[in-house]
Tab-separated table of C-alpha atoms in Angstrom:
chain	number	residue	atom	x	y	z
X	25	MET	CA	-25.373	129.776	-20.640
X	26	ASN	CA	-22.802	132.152	-19.261
X	27	LEU	CA	-20.916	130.798	-16.252
X	28	PRO	CA	-19.310	133.176	-13.761
X	29	GLN	CA	-15.638	133.618	-14.398
X	30	PRO	CA	-13.320	133.039	-11.431
X	31	TYR	CA	-11.693	136.291	-10.359
X	32	ALA	CA	-8.853	134.704	-8.438
X	33	ARG	CA	-7.878	131.317	-7.087
X	34	THR	CA	-5.838	130.644	-3.964
X	35	GLU	CA	-4.353	127.234	-3.339
X	36	ALA	CA	-4.737	125.742	0.137
X	37	ASP	CA	-1.041	126.050	0.970
X	38	GLN	CA	-0.556	129.431	-0.653
X	39	ALA	CA	0.397	132.113	1.875
X	40	VAL	CA	-2.170	134.834	2.415
X	41	GLU	CA	-1.546	138.117	4.195
X	42	VAL	CA	-4.005	138.735	7.035
X	43	ASN	CA	-4.367	141.717	9.362
X	44	LEU	CA	-6.308	141.147	12.559
X	45	THR	CA	-6.877	142.948	15.829
X	46	ILE	CA	-6.691	140.314	18.543
X	47	ASN	CA	-7.521	141.327	22.096
X	48	GLY	CA	-6.705	144.911	21.183
X	49	THR	CA	-3.397	144.172	19.474
X	50	GLU	CA	-2.956	144.600	15.728
X	51	VAL	CA	-1.348	141.510	14.222
X	52	HIS	CA	-0.069	140.848	10.730
X	53	LEU	CA	0.097	137.200	9.725
X	54	SER	CA	1.240	135.420	6.608
X	55	LEU	CA	-0.561	132.082	6.671
X	56	PRO	CA	-1.517	129.265	4.315
X	57	ALA	CA	-5.076	129.848	3.133
X	58	ARG	CA	-6.224	126.583	4.745
X	59	VAL	CA	-5.368	127.688	8.314
X	60	THR	CA	-8.434	128.132	10.492
X	61	LEU	CA	-8.819	130.941	12.988
X	62	SER	CA	-8.495	128.482	15.883
X	63	ASP	CA	-5.188	127.158	14.506
X	64	ALA	CA	-3.940	130.685	13.857
X	65	LEU	CA	-4.705	131.636	17.456
X	66	ARG	CA	-3.258	128.529	19.058
X	67	ASP	CA	-0.395	127.489	16.780
X	68	HIS	CA	0.808	130.801	15.381
X	69	LEU	CA	0.104	133.238	18.222
X	70	GLY	CA	0.341	130.969	21.255
X	71	LEU	CA	-3.157	131.905	22.461
X	72	THR	CA	-4.065	128.413	23.603
X	73	GLY	CA	-7.014	129.491	25.735
X	74	THR	CA	-9.264	128.812	22.731
X	75	HIS	CA	-9.834	125.072	22.892
X	76	VAL	CA	-10.597	122.862	19.934
X	77	GLY	CA	-12.937	119.900	20.476
X	78	CYS	CA	-14.782	118.540	17.454
X	79	GLU	CA	-13.459	120.802	14.636
X	80	HIS	CA	-16.954	120.611	13.113
X	81	GLY	CA	-18.593	123.530	14.894
X	82	ILE	CA	-20.703	121.285	17.127
X	83	CYS	CA	-19.103	121.320	20.569
X	84	GLY	CA	-18.583	125.103	20.870
X	85	MET	CA	-15.263	124.818	22.703
X	86	CYS	CA	-13.571	127.192	20.254
X	87	THR	CA	-16.082	130.031	20.632
X	88	VAL	CA	-14.542	133.502	20.314
X	89	LEU	CA	-15.929	136.939	19.497
X	90	VAL	CA	-15.541	138.149	15.913
X	91	ASP	CA	-16.433	141.827	15.619
X	92	GLY	CA	-18.393	141.466	18.857
X	93	ASP	CA	-20.406	138.383	17.979
X	94	ALA	CA	-19.826	134.803	19.082
X	95	ALA	CA	-18.360	132.610	16.349
X	96	ARG	CA	-16.808	129.150	16.005
X	97	ALA	CA	-13.091	129.649	15.445
X	98	CYS	CA	-12.743	126.172	13.933
X	99	LEU	CA	-15.204	126.976	11.133
X	100	LEU	CA	-13.568	130.207	9.991
X	101	PHE	CA	-10.467	130.542	7.895
X	102	ALA	CA	-8.121	133.204	9.165
X	103	ALA	CA	-7.762	134.433	5.580
X	104	GLN	CA	-11.425	135.407	5.394
X	105	LEU	CA	-11.207	137.618	8.500
X	106	ASP	CA	-8.825	140.274	7.233
X	107	GLY	CA	-9.531	143.456	9.212
X	108	ALA	CA	-11.673	141.741	11.854
X	109	GLU	CA	-11.494	142.291	15.616
X	110	ILE	CA	-11.124	139.048	17.548
X	111	THR	CA	-11.610	138.642	21.297
X	112	THR	CA	-10.477	135.407	22.891
X	113	VAL	CA	-10.823	134.175	26.455
X	114	GLU	CA	-7.358	135.617	27.201
X	115	GLY	CA	-8.803	139.079	26.613
X	116	LEU	CA	-11.741	138.637	28.967
X	117	GLY	CA	-10.027	139.363	32.270
X	118	ARG	CA	-6.698	139.829	33.982
X	119	GLN	CA	-5.145	137.531	36.525
X	120	ASP	CA	-5.487	140.196	39.209
X	121	GLU	CA	-8.861	141.449	37.978
X	122	LEU	CA	-11.018	138.705	36.565
X	123	HIS	CA	-14.133	139.414	34.544
X	124	PRO	CA	-17.367	138.949	36.556
X	125	LEU	CA	-18.145	135.850	34.488
X	126	GLN	CA	-14.803	134.299	35.394
X	127	GLU	CA	-15.288	135.135	39.063
X	128	SER	CA	-18.781	133.681	39.019
X	129	PHE	CA	-17.672	130.434	37.371
X	130	GLY	CA	-15.126	129.982	40.146
X	131	ARG	CA	-17.566	130.968	42.900
X	132	HIS	CA	-20.238	128.511	41.688
X	133	HIS	CA	-17.769	125.680	40.892
X	134	GLY	CA	-18.673	125.899	37.202
X	135	LEU	CA	-15.105	125.332	36.009
X	136	GLN	CA	-15.149	121.541	36.405
X	137	CYS	CA	-12.490	119.918	34.196
X	138	GLY	CA	-12.009	123.258	32.464
X	139	PHE	CA	-11.928	122.132	28.842
X	140	CYS	CA	-15.275	123.674	27.936
X	141	THR	CA	-14.806	126.731	30.168
X	142	PRO	CA	-13.412	129.117	27.492
X	143	GLY	CA	-16.304	128.298	25.177
X	144	PHE	CA	-18.883	128.789	27.920
X	145	LEU	CA	-17.306	132.063	29.043
X	146	MET	CA	-17.276	133.575	25.561
X	147	SER	CA	-20.765	132.277	24.726
X	148	SER	CA	-22.087	133.605	28.026
X	149	TYR	CA	-20.491	136.987	27.395
X	150	ASP	CA	-22.112	137.134	23.950
X	151	LEU	CA	-25.491	136.124	25.428
X	152	LEU	CA	-25.490	138.658	28.268
X	153	THR	CA	-24.397	141.527	26.026
X	154	HIS	CA	-26.983	140.802	23.319
X	155	GLU	CA	-29.803	139.672	25.637
X	156	PRO	CA	-29.221	141.379	28.995
X	157	GLY	CA	-32.754	140.496	30.137
X	158	VAL	CA	-32.360	136.758	29.660
X	159	GLN	CA	-34.093	134.698	32.350
X	160	ARG	CA	-32.763	131.674	34.168
X	161	ASP	CA	-35.312	129.330	32.592
X	162	ASP	CA	-33.990	130.275	29.157
X	163	LEU	CA	-30.323	129.669	29.982
X	164	PRO	CA	-30.227	125.890	29.263
X	165	ALA	CA	-31.407	126.482	25.710
X	166	GLU	CA	-29.368	129.642	25.188
X	167	LEU	CA	-26.161	127.939	26.325
X	168	SER	CA	-26.810	124.659	24.534
X	169	GLY	CA	-24.362	125.607	21.804
X	170	VAL	CA	-21.498	124.570	24.089
X	171	LEU	CA	-21.245	120.983	25.240
X	172	CYS	CA	-20.000	120.155	28.719
X	173	ARG	CA	-18.244	116.805	28.765
X	174	CYS	CA	-18.591	116.630	32.542
X	175	THR	CA	-22.393	116.959	32.129
X	176	GLY	CA	-22.303	119.461	34.968
X	177	TYR	CA	-24.492	122.190	33.529
X	178	ARG	CA	-26.189	123.146	36.799
X	179	ASN	CA	-23.192	124.993	38.240
X	180	ILE	CA	-22.543	126.725	34.922
X	181	ILE	CA	-26.137	127.918	34.738
X	182	ASP	CA	-25.931	129.131	38.339
X	183	ALA	CA	-22.790	131.089	37.470
X	184	VAL	CA	-24.256	132.740	34.364
X	185	ASP	CA	-27.575	133.475	36.093
X	186	ASP	CA	-25.722	135.143	38.974
X	187	VAL	CA	-23.948	137.509	36.570
X	188	ALA	CA	-27.127	138.095	34.549
X	189	GLN	CA	-28.997	139.238	37.650
X	190	THR	CA	-26.111	141.318	39.018
X	191	HIS	CA	-25.236	143.066	35.744
X	192	ARG	CA	-28.551	143.649	33.929
X	193	GLY	CA	-27.399	145.750	30.966
X	194	THR	CA	-24.168	146.690	32.734
X	195	LEU	CA	-21.906	143.751	31.942
X	196	PRO	CA	-18.288	145.013	31.961
X	197	ALA	CA	-16.388	144.820	28.664
X	198	PRO	CA	-13.430	142.459	28.296
X	199	GLY	CA	-10.781	143.808	30.642
X	200	ASN	CA	-7.566	142.440	29.213
X	201	CYS	CA	-7.461	143.965	25.749
X	202	GLY	CA	-4.605	146.280	24.908
X	203	LYS	CA	-1.437	146.636	22.938
X	204	ARG	CA	1.000	143.902	23.759
X	205	ALA	CA	3.571	141.716	22.065
X	206	LEU	CA	2.232	138.569	20.455
X	207	VAL	CA	5.332	136.657	19.518
X	208	GLY	CA	3.861	133.143	19.737
X	209	ARG	CA	5.006	130.133	17.818
X	210	THR	CA	5.682	132.022	14.642
X	211	ALA	CA	6.590	135.642	14.404
X	212	ALA	CA	3.668	137.736	13.257
X	213	ALA	CA	5.196	138.214	9.833
X	214	ALA	CA	6.581	134.710	9.494
X	215	THR	CA	5.604	132.671	6.468
X	216	GLY	CA	4.327	129.133	6.646
X	217	PRO	CA	3.515	127.035	9.676
X	218	ALA	CA	6.179	126.609	12.275
X	219	ALA	CA	7.383	123.121	13.014
X	220	ILE	CA	7.024	122.385	16.695
X	221	SER	CA	9.530	119.800	17.734
X	222	ALA	CA	10.666	118.402	21.016
X	223	GLU	CA	14.106	119.829	20.443
X	224	SER	CA	14.510	123.234	18.870
X	225	THR	CA	17.548	124.460	17.048
X	226	PHE	CA	18.645	128.014	16.709
X	227	ASP	CA	16.771	129.921	14.015
X	228	GLU	CA	18.573	132.360	11.807
X	229	GLU	CA	19.650	135.339	13.811
X	230	PRO	CA	17.902	138.631	13.129
X	231	ALA	CA	19.935	140.736	10.714
X	232	GLU	CA	19.369	144.072	12.420
X	233	ARG	CA	18.556	145.197	15.900
X	234	PRO	CA	15.226	146.896	16.534
X	235	GLN	CA	14.945	150.554	17.417
X	236	GLU	CA	13.632	149.573	20.819
X	237	ILE	CA	12.498	146.498	22.726
X	238	ASP	CA	8.822	147.097	23.465
X	239	LEU	CA	7.470	145.227	26.454
X	240	PRO	CA	3.765	144.381	26.595
X	241	ALA	CA	1.577	146.854	28.454
X	242	GLY	CA	-0.010	144.296	30.765
X	243	ASP	CA	1.362	142.479	33.767
X	244	PRO	CA	4.285	140.118	33.121
X	245	THR	CA	3.780	136.373	32.983
X	246	ILE	CA	6.081	136.100	35.964
X	247	HIS	CA	7.832	138.623	38.174
X	248	ILE	CA	10.667	137.450	40.340
X	249	GLU	CA	12.992	138.998	42.862
X	250	VAL	CA	16.017	136.972	43.911
X	251	THR	CA	18.721	138.040	46.344
X	252	SER	CA	21.863	135.916	46.606
X	253	ARG	CA	24.713	136.299	49.087
X	254	LEU	CA	28.117	136.245	47.368
X	255	ASP	CA	31.442	135.701	49.116
X	256	SER	CA	33.156	138.122	46.723
X	257	ASN	CA	33.414	141.751	47.739
X	258	PRO	CA	31.662	144.551	45.787
X	259	THR	CA	34.880	145.588	44.042
X	260	GLU	CA	35.359	142.083	42.683
X	261	VAL	CA	31.714	141.892	41.583
X	262	ALA	CA	32.050	145.296	39.893
X	263	ARG	CA	34.748	143.801	37.653
X	264	VAL	CA	32.211	141.241	36.387
X	265	PHE	CA	29.524	143.921	36.019
X	266	GLY	CA	31.912	145.891	33.827
X	267	ASP	CA	32.563	142.992	31.434
X	268	ILE	CA	29.353	142.141	29.575
X	269	ARG	CA	30.881	139.131	27.836
X	270	LEU	CA	32.023	137.693	31.161
X	271	LEU	CA	28.643	138.466	32.707
X	272	ALA	CA	26.825	136.668	29.872
X	273	ARG	CA	28.977	133.578	30.326
X	274	CYS	CA	27.827	133.363	33.942
X	275	LEU	CA	24.299	132.466	32.772
X	276	PRO	CA	24.397	128.694	32.125
X	277	GLY	CA	23.593	127.821	28.527
X	278	ALA	CA	23.960	131.401	27.284
X	279	GLU	CA	26.523	133.003	25.038
X	280	LEU	CA	27.074	136.394	23.490
X	281	THR	CA	27.494	136.106	19.721
X	282	ASP	CA	27.822	139.676	18.507
X	283	GLU	CA	28.199	143.249	19.683
X	284	LEU	CA	25.923	145.545	17.705
X	285	GLY	CA	27.142	148.845	19.109
X	286	ALA	CA	25.484	151.431	21.340
X	287	ASP	CA	25.120	148.833	24.145
X	288	TRP	CA	23.154	146.397	21.988
X	289	TYR	CA	24.153	142.733	21.976
X	290	ARG	CA	23.073	139.609	20.151
X	291	GLY	CA	23.171	136.226	21.850
X	292	ARG	CA	21.549	132.880	22.287
X	293	ALA	CA	20.648	130.507	25.066
X	294	ARG	CA	19.536	126.931	25.541
X	295	ILE	CA	17.322	125.446	28.217
X	296	ALA	CA	16.187	121.857	28.678
X	297	LEU	CA	13.179	120.784	30.730
X	298	GLY	CA	12.547	117.076	30.371
X	299	PRO	CA	11.770	116.299	26.714
X	300	MET	CA	11.413	119.969	25.853
X	301	ARG	CA	14.597	121.603	24.645
X	302	MET	CA	14.492	125.204	23.586
X	303	ALA	CA	17.069	127.322	21.829
X	304	PHE	CA	16.549	131.066	21.918
X	305	ASN	CA	18.091	133.613	19.621
X	306	GLY	CA	17.840	137.031	21.145
X	307	ILE	CA	18.900	140.623	21.432
X	308	ALA	CA	19.626	142.569	24.591
X	309	HIS	CA	19.973	146.274	25.220
X	310	ILE	CA	21.912	147.526	28.247
X	311	GLU	CA	20.058	150.660	29.333
X	312	GLU	CA	22.195	151.371	32.388
X	313	GLN	CA	25.539	149.999	33.523
X	314	SER	CA	27.628	150.945	36.526
X	315	ALA	CA	29.788	149.205	39.101
X	316	ASP	CA	26.782	148.187	41.177
X	317	ARG	CA	23.766	148.303	38.877
X	318	ILE	CA	22.770	146.985	35.448
X	319	VAL	CA	19.416	147.547	33.756
X	320	MET	CA	18.645	145.677	30.554
X	321	LYS	CA	15.852	144.662	28.238
X	322	ALA	CA	16.003	141.445	26.258
X	323	GLN	CA	13.914	139.539	23.777
X	324	GLY	CA	14.360	135.974	22.584
X	325	LYS	CA	12.549	133.685	20.205
X	326	ASP	CA	12.381	129.944	19.903
X	327	ALA	CA	10.400	127.961	17.312
X	328	GLY	CA	7.881	127.181	20.051
X	329	GLY	CA	7.555	130.530	21.736
X	330	GLY	CA	9.189	133.698	22.849
X	331	ALA	CA	10.209	135.724	25.851
X	332	LEU	CA	10.686	139.398	26.621
X	333	ALA	CA	12.121	140.664	29.852
X	334	ARG	CA	13.305	143.693	31.756
X	335	ILE	CA	15.978	142.819	34.284
X	336	ILE	CA	17.528	144.989	36.979
X	337	MET	CA	20.589	143.677	38.835
X	338	THR	CA	22.129	145.450	41.778
X	339	ALA	CA	25.116	144.615	43.960
X	340	ALA	CA	25.572	145.970	47.488
X	341	ALA	CA	27.984	145.303	50.313
X	342	VAL	CA	26.622	143.354	53.262
X	343	ASP	CA	27.662	143.415	56.897
X	344	GLY	CA	30.371	140.898	57.661
X	345	GLY	CA	31.748	140.930	54.131
X	346	GLY	CA	30.552	139.752	50.764
X	347	THR	CA	27.978	141.141	48.370
X	348	ALA	CA	24.204	140.932	48.070
X	349	LEU	CA	23.351	140.378	44.397
X	350	GLN	CA	19.704	141.176	43.699
X	351	ALA	CA	17.887	140.407	40.462
X	352	ASP	CA	14.478	141.923	39.720
X	353	ALA	CA	12.952	140.558	36.528
X	354	SER	CA	9.644	141.004	34.733
X	355	VAL	CA	9.267	138.238	32.159
X	356	PHE	CA	6.631	137.916	29.420
X	357	LEU	CA	6.301	134.432	27.926
X	358	THR	CA	4.363	133.275	24.881
X	359	GLY	CA	3.934	130.013	23.019
X	360	ARG	CA	4.520	126.598	24.522
X	361	ILE	CA	6.968	127.905	27.110
X	362	ALA	CA	4.069	129.908	28.493
X	363	GLY	CA	2.248	126.602	28.954
X	364	PHE	CA	4.207	126.017	32.129
X	365	GLY	CA	2.309	127.013	35.225
X	366	ARG	CA	3.216	130.469	36.465
X	367	SER	CA	4.378	129.025	39.747
X	368	LEU	CA	6.670	126.470	38.088
X	369	ALA	CA	7.982	129.030	35.586
X	370	GLY	CA	8.730	131.377	38.475
X	371	ASP	CA	10.490	128.657	40.455
X	372	VAL	CA	12.620	127.647	37.469
X	373	SER	CA	13.521	131.287	36.760
X	374	ARG	CA	14.537	131.831	40.374
X	375	ARG	CA	16.691	128.718	40.256
X	376	MET	CA	18.399	129.977	37.082
X	377	PHE	CA	19.197	133.309	38.766
X	378	GLU	CA	20.645	131.456	41.753
X	379	GLU	CA	22.911	129.463	39.438
X	380	PHE	CA	23.846	132.708	37.706
X	381	ALA	CA	24.730	134.304	41.061
X	382	ARG	CA	27.010	131.405	41.986
X	383	ALA	CA	28.785	131.717	38.615
X	384	VAL	CA	29.211	135.476	39.157
X	385	ASP	CA	30.705	134.751	42.574
X	386	ARG	CA	33.209	132.272	41.134
X	387	ALA	CA	34.122	134.626	38.271
X	388	ALA	CA	34.494	137.604	40.640
X	389	SER	CA	36.826	135.703	42.952
X	390	GLY	CA	38.838	134.350	40.029
X	391	GLU	CA	38.031	130.832	41.144
X	392	GLU	CA	36.602	129.774	37.797
X	393	GLU	CA	36.224	131.425	34.405
X	394	PRO	CA	32.794	130.533	33.034
X	395	THR	CA	32.652	129.098	29.523
X	396	ALA	CA	30.018	130.356	27.104
X	397	GLY	CA	27.024	128.172	26.370
X	398	THR	CA	28.514	124.845	27.371
X	399	ARG	CA	26.077	123.770	30.044
X	400	PRO	CA	22.405	124.617	29.480
X	401	PRO	CA	20.185	124.428	32.545
X	402	GLY	CA	18.691	120.970	32.676
X	403	ALA	CA	15.560	119.458	34.085
X	404	ILE	CA	17.296	117.663	36.930
X	405	SER	CA	19.245	120.593	38.327
X	406	LEU	CA	16.367	123.068	37.929
X	407	LEU	CA	13.433	120.936	38.967
X	408	PHE	CA	15.228	119.103	41.767
X	409	GLY	CA	16.223	122.407	43.319
X	410	THR	CA	12.684	123.679	42.910
X	411	ILE	CA	11.209	120.600	44.561
X	412	VAL	CA	13.664	120.844	47.454
X	413	ASP	CA	12.692	124.489	47.960
X	414	ARG	CA	8.997	123.603	48.000
X	415	VAL	CA	9.536	120.774	50.469
X	416	ARG	CA	11.447	123.152	52.721
X	417	GLN	CA	8.640	125.728	52.492
X	418	PHE	CA	6.073	123.038	53.300
X	419	LEU	CA	8.061	121.854	56.323
X	420	ARG	CA	8.441	125.427	57.574
X	421	ARG	CA	4.688	126.006	57.255
X	422	LEU	CA	4.016	122.677	58.958
X	423	ALA	CA	6.393	123.517	61.782
X	424	SER	CA	4.816	126.941	62.132
X	425	GLY	CA	1.342	125.394	62.381
X	426	VAL	CA	2.461	122.861	64.966
X	427	TRP	CA	4.094	125.614	66.993
X	428	ARG	CA	0.905	127.715	66.946
X	429	ARG	CA	-1.276	124.786	68.041
X	430	HIS	CA	0.950	124.362	71.098
C-alpha cells in the first residue's frame, strides 16, 4: 500500500506569510499558522467589530464575507485564505452614511445588546444578495445561523424584512471599503503575536523615515478644532513656532528624539488613561512652517494600536492683546486606543490641545521652559477636565431650556 507523501509541514507556531484584501485594503501579514481569521482581524488588525462567541462555529457572531460569501471567521485559519477578499462589519457602512441594513436595525430596535449585531448584519447581507426574493416567513430559518442572546428575534426579522422589501435585487454594496491604513495591534508585516499589556513600553524606533505619511482615505476617527486664547503676543508665539524642539516639549509627555532632515522628525509620547498606559514611537513631517502657521503629518505606533494625524496650527492676534492659537486635527485611530468612544476620544484630544496651548503660552512669555517627556497626560487631569466641560455644557443646555419655557 502506497501512502501519500507529505509535501510540506507547517508547525502551529511557525510564521506564515498571508496576503489579504480586507474591506478594500491589501494587507500583508506574517502570522503563526494557528491564528484564526477572527483573531487576525481583531488582535492583529484592530478590527474588533467581528465578535467571537463560541469559537466553534455555532453562534455565528463572527460571520464575515470571504470572497462574497458568508463564513465563520473562527473556523478559518488566516493562513488558508491567502489572496482572499474579506469584508467585515466595519466595511458595511460609514458613520455618516450607514448601510440600509444598519439603518433598518436601528429603526426597528434590532440592535438590542449589540453583541450579535455584526453577525446578523453580515449574515443578512449575504442572504439578501444571494436570495433577493426571500419572504418574511422564511427569515427565521434563514437567519437561524446566528444566535441572539437577548432572544429578541422579532425586531431583527422586522429590520431584515424591511430591507428585503425595499431593496428587492438592489441591495447596495458595502459602502466603507477602500484603501486605508490598517496599523492595528501589530504592524502588517510584523512577525508573531503582539503582547497586549496594560502598560506599553516604547518599541524599537523605525530605522528610516517613510517617503510619505499616507492618511486613510475615509473620514478620520475624530476631528477636532480647538481655539485657545494666549496672553502672549503673536511675536512671542512666533518664536515658539520657529523652534520645533521647543514646540514639541510643550506637548505633555512628548519628546523629540531625532532630526531626520528635510523637516522630518522622530519622537515619542506617553499617555495614561486609568490602567491603560500607552507609549508611542512616531515620525512627524512638517509640511509648512511660518511665524503664524504650521502644518504637519504624524504617525505613531504603540503595541496596542496606532494613530495617524494631520494637524494645522495657526496663531493670530486678537483684539485687546494676546494670541488666538487654533488647532485643527484629523486623527485616525486603530487598535485598542480606537476602542474609546469617539466622543470621549475627542474630549481627551481637545483637553490635550488645551494643555499644549497653555504650555506654548508659558514658553512664549518666558515664564517656564517646558521639559521634554516628563509629565505624560494622566487620567485625572484629562478626564476630570472632560467631565467638568460636560457638566458645564449640560448646565448651559438646562438653563437654556428653563429660559425658553419661561
